[in-house]
PDB file of C-alpha atoms in Angstrom:
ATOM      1  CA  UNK A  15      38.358 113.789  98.062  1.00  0.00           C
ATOM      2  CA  UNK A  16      36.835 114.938 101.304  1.00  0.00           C
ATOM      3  CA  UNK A  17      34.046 116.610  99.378  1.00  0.00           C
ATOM      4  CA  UNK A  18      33.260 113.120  97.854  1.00  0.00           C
ATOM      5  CA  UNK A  19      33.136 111.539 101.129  1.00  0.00           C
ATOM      6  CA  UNK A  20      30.561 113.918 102.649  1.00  0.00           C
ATOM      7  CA  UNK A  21      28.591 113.585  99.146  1.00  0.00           C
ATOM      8  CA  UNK A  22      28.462 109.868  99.960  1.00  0.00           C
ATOM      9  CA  UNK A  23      27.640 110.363 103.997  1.00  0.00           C
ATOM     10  CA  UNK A  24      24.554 112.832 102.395  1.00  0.00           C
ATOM     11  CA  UNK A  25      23.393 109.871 100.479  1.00  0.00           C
ATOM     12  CA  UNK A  26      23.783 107.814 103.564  1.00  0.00           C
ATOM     13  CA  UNK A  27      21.730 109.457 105.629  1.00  0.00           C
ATOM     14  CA  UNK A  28      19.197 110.259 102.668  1.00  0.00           C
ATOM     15  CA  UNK A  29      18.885 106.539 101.982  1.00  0.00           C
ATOM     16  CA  UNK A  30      18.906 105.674 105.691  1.00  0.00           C
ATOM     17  CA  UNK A  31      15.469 108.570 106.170  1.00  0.00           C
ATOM     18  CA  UNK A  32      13.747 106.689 103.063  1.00  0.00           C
ATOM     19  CA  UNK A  33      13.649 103.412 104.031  1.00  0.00           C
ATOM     20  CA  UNK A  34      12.658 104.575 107.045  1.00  0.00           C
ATOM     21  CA  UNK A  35      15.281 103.180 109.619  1.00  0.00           C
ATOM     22  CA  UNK A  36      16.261 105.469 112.263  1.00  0.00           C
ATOM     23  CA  UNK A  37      19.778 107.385 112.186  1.00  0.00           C
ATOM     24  CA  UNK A  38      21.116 108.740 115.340  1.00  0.00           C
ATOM     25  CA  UNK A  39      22.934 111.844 115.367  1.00  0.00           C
ATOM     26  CA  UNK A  40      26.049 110.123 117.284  1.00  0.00           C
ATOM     27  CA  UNK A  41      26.335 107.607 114.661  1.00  0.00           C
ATOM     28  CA  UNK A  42      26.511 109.850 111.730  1.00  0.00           C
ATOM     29  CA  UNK A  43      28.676 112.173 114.094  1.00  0.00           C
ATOM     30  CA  UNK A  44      30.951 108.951 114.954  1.00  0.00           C
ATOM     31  CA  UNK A  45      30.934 107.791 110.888  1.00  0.00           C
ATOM     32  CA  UNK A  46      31.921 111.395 109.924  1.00  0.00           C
ATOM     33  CA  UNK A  47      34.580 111.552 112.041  1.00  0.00           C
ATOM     34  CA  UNK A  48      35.808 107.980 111.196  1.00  0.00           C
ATOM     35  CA  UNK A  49      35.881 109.187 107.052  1.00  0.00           C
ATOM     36  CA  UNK A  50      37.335 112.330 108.010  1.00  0.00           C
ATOM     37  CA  UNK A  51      40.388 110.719 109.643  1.00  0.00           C
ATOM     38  CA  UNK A  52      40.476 108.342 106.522  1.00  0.00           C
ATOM     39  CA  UNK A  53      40.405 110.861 104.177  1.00  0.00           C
ATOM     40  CA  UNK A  54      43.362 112.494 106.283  1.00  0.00           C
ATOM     41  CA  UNK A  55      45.276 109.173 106.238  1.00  0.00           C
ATOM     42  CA  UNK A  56      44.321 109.323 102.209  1.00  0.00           C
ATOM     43  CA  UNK A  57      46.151 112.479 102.090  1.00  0.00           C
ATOM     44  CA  UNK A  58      48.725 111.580 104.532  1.00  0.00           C
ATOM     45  CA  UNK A  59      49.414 108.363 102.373  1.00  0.00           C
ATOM     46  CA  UNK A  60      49.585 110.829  98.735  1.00  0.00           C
ATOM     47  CA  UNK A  61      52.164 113.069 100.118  1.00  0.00           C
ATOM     48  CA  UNK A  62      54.015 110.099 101.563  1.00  0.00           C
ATOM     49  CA  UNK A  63      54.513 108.648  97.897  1.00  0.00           C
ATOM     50  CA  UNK A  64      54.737 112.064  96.359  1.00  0.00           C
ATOM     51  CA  UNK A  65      57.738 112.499  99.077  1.00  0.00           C
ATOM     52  CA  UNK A  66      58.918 108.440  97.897  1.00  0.00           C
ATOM     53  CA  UNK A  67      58.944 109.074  94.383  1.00  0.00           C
ATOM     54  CA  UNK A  68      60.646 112.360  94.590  1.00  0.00           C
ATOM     55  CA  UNK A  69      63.561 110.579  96.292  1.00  0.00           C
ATOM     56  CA  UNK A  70      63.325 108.338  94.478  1.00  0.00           C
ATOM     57  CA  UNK A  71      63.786 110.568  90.970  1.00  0.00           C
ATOM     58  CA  UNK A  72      66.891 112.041  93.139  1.00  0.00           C
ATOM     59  CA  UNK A  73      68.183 108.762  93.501  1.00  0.00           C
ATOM     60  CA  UNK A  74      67.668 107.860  90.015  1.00  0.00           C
ATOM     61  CA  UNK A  75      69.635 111.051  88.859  1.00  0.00           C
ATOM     62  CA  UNK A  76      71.683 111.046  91.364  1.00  0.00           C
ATOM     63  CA  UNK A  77      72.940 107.645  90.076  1.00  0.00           C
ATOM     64  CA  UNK A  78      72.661 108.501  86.454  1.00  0.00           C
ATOM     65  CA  UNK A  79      75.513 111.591  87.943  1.00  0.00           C
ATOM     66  CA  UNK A  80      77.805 108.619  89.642  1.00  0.00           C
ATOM     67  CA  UNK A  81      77.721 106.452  86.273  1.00  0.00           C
ATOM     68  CA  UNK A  82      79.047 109.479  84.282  1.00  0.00           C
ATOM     69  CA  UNK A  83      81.566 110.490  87.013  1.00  0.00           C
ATOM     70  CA  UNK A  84      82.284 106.670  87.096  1.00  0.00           C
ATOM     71  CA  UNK A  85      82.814 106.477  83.229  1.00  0.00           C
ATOM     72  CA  UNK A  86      84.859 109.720  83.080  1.00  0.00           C
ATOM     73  CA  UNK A  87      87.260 108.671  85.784  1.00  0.00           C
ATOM     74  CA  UNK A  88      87.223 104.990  84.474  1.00  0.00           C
ATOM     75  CA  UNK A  89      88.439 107.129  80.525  1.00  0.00           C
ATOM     76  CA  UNK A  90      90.753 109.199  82.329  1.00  0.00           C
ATOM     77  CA  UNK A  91      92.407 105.794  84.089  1.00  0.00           C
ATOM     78  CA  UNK A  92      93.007 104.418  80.794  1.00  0.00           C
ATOM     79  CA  UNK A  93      94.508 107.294  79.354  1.00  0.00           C
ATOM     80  CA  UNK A  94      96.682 107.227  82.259  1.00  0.00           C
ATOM     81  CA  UNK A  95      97.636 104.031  81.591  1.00  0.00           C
ATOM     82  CA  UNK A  96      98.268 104.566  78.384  1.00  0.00           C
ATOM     83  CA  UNK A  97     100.840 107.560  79.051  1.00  0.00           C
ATOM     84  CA  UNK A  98     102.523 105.598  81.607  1.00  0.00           C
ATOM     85  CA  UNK A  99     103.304 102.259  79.251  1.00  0.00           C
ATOM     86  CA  UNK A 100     104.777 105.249  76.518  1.00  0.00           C
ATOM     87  CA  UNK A 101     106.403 107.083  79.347  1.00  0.00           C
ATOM     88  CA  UNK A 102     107.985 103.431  80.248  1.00  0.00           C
ATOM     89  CA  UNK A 103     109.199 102.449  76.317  1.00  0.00           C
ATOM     90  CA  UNK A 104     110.546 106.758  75.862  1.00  0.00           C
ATOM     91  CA  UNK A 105     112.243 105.840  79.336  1.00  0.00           C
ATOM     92  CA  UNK A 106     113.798 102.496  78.067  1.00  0.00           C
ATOM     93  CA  UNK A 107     114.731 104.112  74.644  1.00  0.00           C
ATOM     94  CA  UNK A 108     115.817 106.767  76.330  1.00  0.00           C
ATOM     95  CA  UNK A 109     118.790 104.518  78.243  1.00  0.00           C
ATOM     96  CA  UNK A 110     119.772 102.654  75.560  1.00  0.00           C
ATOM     97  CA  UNK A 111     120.621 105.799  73.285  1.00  0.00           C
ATOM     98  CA  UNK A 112     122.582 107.099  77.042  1.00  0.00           C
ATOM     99  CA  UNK A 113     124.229 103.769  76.689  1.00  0.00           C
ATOM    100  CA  UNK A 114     124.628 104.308  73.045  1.00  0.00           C
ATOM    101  CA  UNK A 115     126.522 107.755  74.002  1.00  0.00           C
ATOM    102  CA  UNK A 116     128.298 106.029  76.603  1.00  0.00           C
ATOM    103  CA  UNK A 117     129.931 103.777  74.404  1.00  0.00           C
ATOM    104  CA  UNK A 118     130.253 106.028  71.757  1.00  0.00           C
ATOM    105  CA  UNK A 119     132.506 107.791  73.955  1.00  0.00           C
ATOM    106  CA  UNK A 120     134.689 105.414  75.172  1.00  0.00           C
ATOM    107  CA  UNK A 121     135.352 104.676  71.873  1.00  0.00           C
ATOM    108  CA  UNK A 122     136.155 108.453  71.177  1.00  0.00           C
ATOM    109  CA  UNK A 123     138.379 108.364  73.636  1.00  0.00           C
ATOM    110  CA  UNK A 124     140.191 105.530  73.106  1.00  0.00           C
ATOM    111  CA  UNK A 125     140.472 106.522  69.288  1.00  0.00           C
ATOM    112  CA  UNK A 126     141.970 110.049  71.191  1.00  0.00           C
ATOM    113  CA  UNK A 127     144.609 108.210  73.572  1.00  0.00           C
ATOM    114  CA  UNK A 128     145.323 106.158  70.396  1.00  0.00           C
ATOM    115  CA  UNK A 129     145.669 109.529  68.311  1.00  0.00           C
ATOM    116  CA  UNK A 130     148.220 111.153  71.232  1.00  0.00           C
ATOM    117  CA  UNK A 131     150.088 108.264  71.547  1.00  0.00           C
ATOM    118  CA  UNK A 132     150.444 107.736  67.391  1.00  0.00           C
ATOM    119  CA  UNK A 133     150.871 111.671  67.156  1.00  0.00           C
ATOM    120  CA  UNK A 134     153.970 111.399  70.035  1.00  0.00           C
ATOM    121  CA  UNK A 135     155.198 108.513  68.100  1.00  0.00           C
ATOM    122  CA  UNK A 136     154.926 110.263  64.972  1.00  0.00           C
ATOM    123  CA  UNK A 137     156.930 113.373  66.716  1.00  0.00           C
ATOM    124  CA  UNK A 138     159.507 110.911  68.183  1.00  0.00           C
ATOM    125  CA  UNK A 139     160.474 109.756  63.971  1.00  0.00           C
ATOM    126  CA  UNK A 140     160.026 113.569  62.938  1.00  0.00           C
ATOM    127  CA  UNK A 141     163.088 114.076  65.601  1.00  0.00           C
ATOM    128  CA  UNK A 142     164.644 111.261  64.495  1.00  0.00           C
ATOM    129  CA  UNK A 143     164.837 111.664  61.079  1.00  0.00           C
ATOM    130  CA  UNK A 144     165.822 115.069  61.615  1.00  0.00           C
ATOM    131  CA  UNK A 145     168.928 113.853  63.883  1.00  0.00           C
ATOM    132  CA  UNK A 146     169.541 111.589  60.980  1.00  0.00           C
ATOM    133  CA  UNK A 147     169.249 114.434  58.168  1.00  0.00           C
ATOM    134  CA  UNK A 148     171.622 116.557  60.513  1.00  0.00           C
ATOM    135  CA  UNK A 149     173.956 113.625  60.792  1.00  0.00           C
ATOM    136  CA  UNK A 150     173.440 112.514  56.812  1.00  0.00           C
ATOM    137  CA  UNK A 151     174.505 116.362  56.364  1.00  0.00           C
ATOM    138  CA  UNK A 152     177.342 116.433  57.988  1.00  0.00           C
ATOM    139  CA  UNK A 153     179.042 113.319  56.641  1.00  0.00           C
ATOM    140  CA  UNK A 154     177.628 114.755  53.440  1.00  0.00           C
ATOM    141  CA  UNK A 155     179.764 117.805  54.091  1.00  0.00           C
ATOM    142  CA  UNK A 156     182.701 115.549  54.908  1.00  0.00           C
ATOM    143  CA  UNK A 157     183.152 113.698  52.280  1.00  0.00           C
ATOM    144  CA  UNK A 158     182.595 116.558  50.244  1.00  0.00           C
ATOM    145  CA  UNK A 159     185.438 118.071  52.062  1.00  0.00           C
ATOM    146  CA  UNK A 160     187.474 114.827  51.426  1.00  0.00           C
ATOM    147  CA  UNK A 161     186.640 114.726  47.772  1.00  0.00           C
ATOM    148  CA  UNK A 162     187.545 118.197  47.386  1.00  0.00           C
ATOM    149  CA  UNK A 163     190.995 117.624  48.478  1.00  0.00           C
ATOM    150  CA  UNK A 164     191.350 114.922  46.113  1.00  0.00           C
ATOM    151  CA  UNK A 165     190.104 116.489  42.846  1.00  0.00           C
ATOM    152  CA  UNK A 166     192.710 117.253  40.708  1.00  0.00           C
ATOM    153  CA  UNK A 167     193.823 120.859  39.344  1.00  0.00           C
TER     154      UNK A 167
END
């Protein structure tokens, strides 16, 4: 670029000595100087948007990083969600087969005090009726005794 701009100062002064005007050495000296410090701010400027754009590709990717991230976490949130409404119905299921057992076992029990108290019962008649077959016994043997004594020889 800077090589260009000399080319064209060359030409300048070229020109200028043909058509005969006269050139002085400050003014070429001041023009130089003046498309030197262009072509710096030229250069200046290219870096400056090579600098802009390479942010900028940083940004870009940078971004492109967050939506993933953003997308993964937002997957992972539904999943979540997803597991906690099961974990809720297994957790409700879950109580009503505890209150399933629960009653289950009240009825157990009552079927058992129902059993012991039948089963004492039951015990109470055995006693009984083996009072009665003691007492059936002996009058049995009593009244065999008394028909003994009245059987004829």
């Amino acid at each position: 670029m800077v090589l260009a701009t000399f080319r064209t100062v060359e030409f300048a002064i070229n020109w200028a000595n043909w058509s005969g005007l006269l050139i002085s050495i400050s003014s070429i000296s001041a023009v130089n100087s003046s498309l030197e410090e262009i072509a710096k701010g030229v250069e200046e400027n290219q870096q400056l948007i090579t600098t802009i754009s390479n942010a900028m590709d940083e940004q870009r990717i940078g971004a492109e990083e967050n939506m993933k991230v953003s997308t993964m976490l937002s997957d992972a949130l539904l999943k979540v969600n997803e597991l906690a409404k099961q974990q809720k119905e297994y957790a409700s299921n879950l109580g009503k087969t505890i209150e399933g057992v629960v009653a289950n076992s009240q009825s157990v029990w009552l079927v058992i005090q129902e059993g012991g108290q039948t089963m004492t019962t039951l015990l109470e008649s055995v006693d009984v009726v083996k009072d009665m077959v003691r007492q059936n016994r002996s009058a049995a043997e009593k009244m065999e005794t008394q028909i003994n004594r009245f059987v004829i020889n």
